[in-house]
Every structure is written in C-alpha cells, then in structure tokens.
Amino acid sequence: QVQLVESGGGLVQAGDSLRLSCAASGRAFSRYAMGWFRQAPGKEREFVAAIAWNVGITGYVDAVKGRFTISRDNAKNTVYLQMNSLIPEDTAVYYCAAEFRRTPTYSDQEYKYDYWGQGTQVTVSS
C-alpha cells in the first residue's frame, strides 16, 4: 500500500513558476514509476509527465515539454514537478500517481497506475 500526498499548488500569473511535490508513504517507493496527471474543468484527466524508478528515464506530454520537469528523490520518497512558464491552459487539478514496476520504465496510461493522491489545484491567471 502506498499513500500519496500532493502539495505546492496555488494561484499564479501567466509566466510564473510552481513546484509541486508528492510525498509517498509505504514500502518500496524506489520500485514505483511515478506520474503526474491533470484534470481541467470539463475535461478528462490527462497524462502530464512520468519518471521511472531509474531517475534518468522520464516522459512528458507535448504540451509541457521544455516547460515542466519531473524529478524524484528516492531517499525522501518524494517526486516533484517543476512547472515553469505557466500558461492559463495549465490550470487544472494535478494528481500524483504510483505504478509498481519490475523494470525501469513508465506508463502514460492512467489505468496502469495503482495509487493516486487527492490532487492539488493549480490556477494560472492571464
């Protein structure tokens, strides 16, 4: 069992930065791929970024490439999402998710993730 708690959301202006954190409790965090998803009002939840338990393997949705960076600190059981150059279209509830993996890979499919956090709101004003 893994519990995930996100933090770091808030209200910012376009062009600003935010760093989201996701603290995990439970066993074997270093064997979980970690993902960030988001859900904007009236839209389905979508993949944003993911990182394998090998910290060198990451993936992003095209809309955030070059602006967002996912990272993890296995010693602290925490995954981060650094979001720069925010735009109003980034407004959403951001969710952290964990997927147990036997290999250092990740998925961009939410149904593959085993555990989810409660979400943190990010609002970007124009």
PDB file of N, CA, C and O in Angstrom, residues 9 11 16 22 25 27 35 38 47 62 66 68 79 92 97 107-108 114 116 119 121-122:
ATOM      1  N   GLY A   9       0.428  23.431  -4.954  1.00  0.00           N
ATOM      2  CA  GLY A   9      -0.438  24.118  -5.901  1.00  0.00           C
ATOM      3  C   GLY A   9      -0.759  25.525  -5.428  1.00  0.00           C
ATOM      4  O   GLY A   9      -0.423  25.929  -4.318  1.00  0.00           O
ATOM      5  N   LEU A  11      -2.431  29.745  -6.866  1.00  0.00           N
ATOM      6  CA  LEU A  11      -2.854  30.694  -7.889  1.00  0.00           C
ATOM      7  C   LEU A  11      -1.645  31.530  -8.296  1.00  0.00           C
ATOM      8  O   LEU A  11      -1.022  32.177  -7.439  1.00  0.00           O
ATOM      9  N   ASP A  16       4.665  32.630 -14.540  1.00  0.00           N
ATOM     10  CA  ASP A  16       5.238  32.261 -13.242  1.00  0.00           C
ATOM     11  C   ASP A  16       5.608  30.780 -13.202  1.00  0.00           C
ATOM     12  O   ASP A  16       5.318  30.022 -14.138  1.00  0.00           O
ATOM     13  N   CYS A  22       5.069  15.534  -4.253  1.00  0.00           N
ATOM     14  CA  CYS A  22       4.215  14.394  -3.921  1.00  0.00           C
ATOM     15  C   CYS A  22       5.000  13.508  -2.970  1.00  0.00           C
ATOM     16  O   CYS A  22       6.005  12.903  -3.371  1.00  0.00           O
ATOM     17  N   SER A  25       4.213   7.491   1.174  1.00  0.00           N
ATOM     18  CA  SER A  25       4.487   6.659   2.343  1.00  0.00           C
ATOM     19  C   SER A  25       4.161   5.222   1.977  1.00  0.00           C
ATOM     20  O   SER A  25       3.334   4.967   1.116  1.00  0.00           O
ATOM     21  N   ARG A  27       5.881   1.109   1.351  1.00  0.00           N
ATOM     22  CA  ARG A  27       7.088   0.358   1.078  1.00  0.00           C
ATOM     23  C   ARG A  27       7.542   0.456  -0.370  1.00  0.00           C
ATOM     24  O   ARG A  27       6.746   0.667  -1.260  1.00  0.00           O
ATOM     25  N   GLY A  35       3.943   9.198 -11.732  1.00  0.00           N
ATOM     26  CA  GLY A  35       3.383  10.021 -12.787  1.00  0.00           C
ATOM     27  C   GLY A  35       2.629  11.215 -12.239  1.00  0.00           C
ATOM     28  O   GLY A  35       2.167  11.201 -11.093  1.00  0.00           O
ATOM     29  N   ARG A  38      -3.287  15.552 -14.868  1.00  0.00           N
ATOM     30  CA  ARG A  38      -4.067  16.736 -14.532  1.00  0.00           C
ATOM     31  C   ARG A  38      -5.454  16.650 -15.144  1.00  0.00           C
ATOM     32  O   ARG A  38      -5.652  16.000 -16.162  1.00  0.00           O
ATOM     33  N   PHE A  47      -2.467  12.686 -18.995  1.00  0.00           N
ATOM     34  CA  PHE A  47      -1.083  12.474 -18.589  1.00  0.00           C
ATOM     35  C   PHE A  47      -0.280  13.757 -18.770  1.00  0.00           C
ATOM     36  O   PHE A  47      -0.452  14.471 -19.763  1.00  0.00           O
ATOM     37  N   ASP A  62       3.394  16.488 -24.946  1.00  0.00           N
ATOM     38  CA  ASP A  62       3.987  17.536 -25.784  1.00  0.00           C
ATOM     39  C   ASP A  62       3.698  18.943 -25.266  1.00  0.00           C
ATOM     40  O   ASP A  62       4.547  19.834 -25.379  1.00  0.00           O
ATOM     41  N   GLY A  66       9.731  21.096 -22.322  1.00  0.00           N
ATOM     42  CA  GLY A  66      10.525  22.308 -22.293  1.00  0.00           C
ATOM     43  C   GLY A  66      10.115  23.281 -21.199  1.00  0.00           C
ATOM     44  O   GLY A  66      10.843  24.238 -20.920  1.00  0.00           O
ATOM     45  N   PHE A  68       8.060  21.938 -18.174  1.00  0.00           N
ATOM     46  CA  PHE A  68       7.916  21.166 -16.936  1.00  0.00           C
ATOM     47  C   PHE A  68       9.065  20.169 -16.818  1.00  0.00           C
ATOM     48  O   PHE A  68       9.544  19.630 -17.813  1.00  0.00           O
ATOM     49  N   VAL A  79       8.391  12.841  -5.169  1.00  0.00           N
ATOM     50  CA  VAL A  79       8.513  13.176  -6.585  1.00  0.00           C
ATOM     51  C   VAL A  79       8.067  14.624  -6.753  1.00  0.00           C
ATOM     52  O   VAL A  79       7.192  15.105  -6.026  1.00  0.00           O
ATOM     53  N   ALA A  92      -5.584  23.372 -13.747  1.00  0.00           N
ATOM     54  CA  ALA A  92      -6.160  22.038 -13.560  1.00  0.00           C
ATOM     55  C   ALA A  92      -5.902  21.584 -12.137  1.00  0.00           C
ATOM     56  O   ALA A  92      -5.120  22.203 -11.404  1.00  0.00           O
ATOM     57  N   ALA A  97       0.562   9.942  -9.082  1.00  0.00           N
ATOM     58  CA  ALA A  97       0.179   8.536  -9.133  1.00  0.00           C
ATOM     59  C   ALA A  97       1.410   7.648  -9.105  1.00  0.00           C
ATOM     60  O   ALA A  97       2.489   8.058  -9.557  1.00  0.00           O
ATOM     61  N   SER A 107       4.530   4.415 -17.595  1.00  0.00           N
ATOM     62  CA  SER A 107       3.384   4.405 -18.490  1.00  0.00           C
ATOM     63  C   SER A 107       2.757   5.794 -18.520  1.00  0.00           C
ATOM     64  O   SER A 107       2.845   6.554 -17.559  1.00  0.00           O
ATOM     65  N   ASP A 108       2.123   6.116 -19.627  1.00  0.00           N
ATOM     66  CA  ASP A 108       1.341   7.357 -19.715  1.00  0.00           C
ATOM     67  C   ASP A 108      -0.166   7.056 -19.679  1.00  0.00           C
ATOM     68  O   ASP A 108      -0.978   7.937 -19.952  1.00  0.00           O
ATOM     69  N   ASP A 114      -1.436   2.356  -9.851  1.00  0.00           N
ATOM     70  CA  ASP A 114      -2.050   1.638  -8.746  1.00  0.00           C
ATOM     71  C   ASP A 114      -2.562   2.544  -7.638  1.00  0.00           C
ATOM     72  O   ASP A 114      -3.546   2.224  -6.966  1.00  0.00           O
ATOM     73  N   TRP A 116      -3.161   6.734  -6.139  1.00  0.00           N
ATOM     74  CA  TRP A 116      -3.367   8.129  -6.527  1.00  0.00           C
ATOM     75  C   TRP A 116      -3.430   9.017  -5.295  1.00  0.00           C
ATOM     76  O   TRP A 116      -3.924   8.610  -4.240  1.00  0.00           O
ATOM     77  N   GLY A 119      -4.933  15.161  -5.144  1.00  0.00           N
ATOM     78  CA  GLY A 119      -4.889  16.259  -6.104  1.00  0.00           C
ATOM     79  C   GLY A 119      -4.589  17.599  -5.455  1.00  0.00           C
ATOM     80  O   GLY A 119      -4.888  17.834  -4.289  1.00  0.00           O
ATOM     81  N   GLN A 121      -4.740  21.882  -6.590  1.00  0.00           N
ATOM     82  CA  GLN A 121      -5.243  22.814  -7.618  1.00  0.00           C
ATOM     83  C   GLN A 121      -4.138  23.766  -8.057  1.00  0.00           C
ATOM     84  O   GLN A 121      -3.453  24.375  -7.219  1.00  0.00           O
ATOM     85  N   VAL A 122      -4.005  23.896  -9.358  1.00  0.00           N
ATOM     86  CA  VAL A 122      -3.118  24.900  -9.958  1.00  0.00           C
ATOM     87  C   VAL A 122      -3.983  25.798 -10.829  1.00  0.00           C
ATOM     88  O   VAL A 122      -4.680  25.319 -11.722  1.00  0.00           O
TER      89      VAL A 122
END
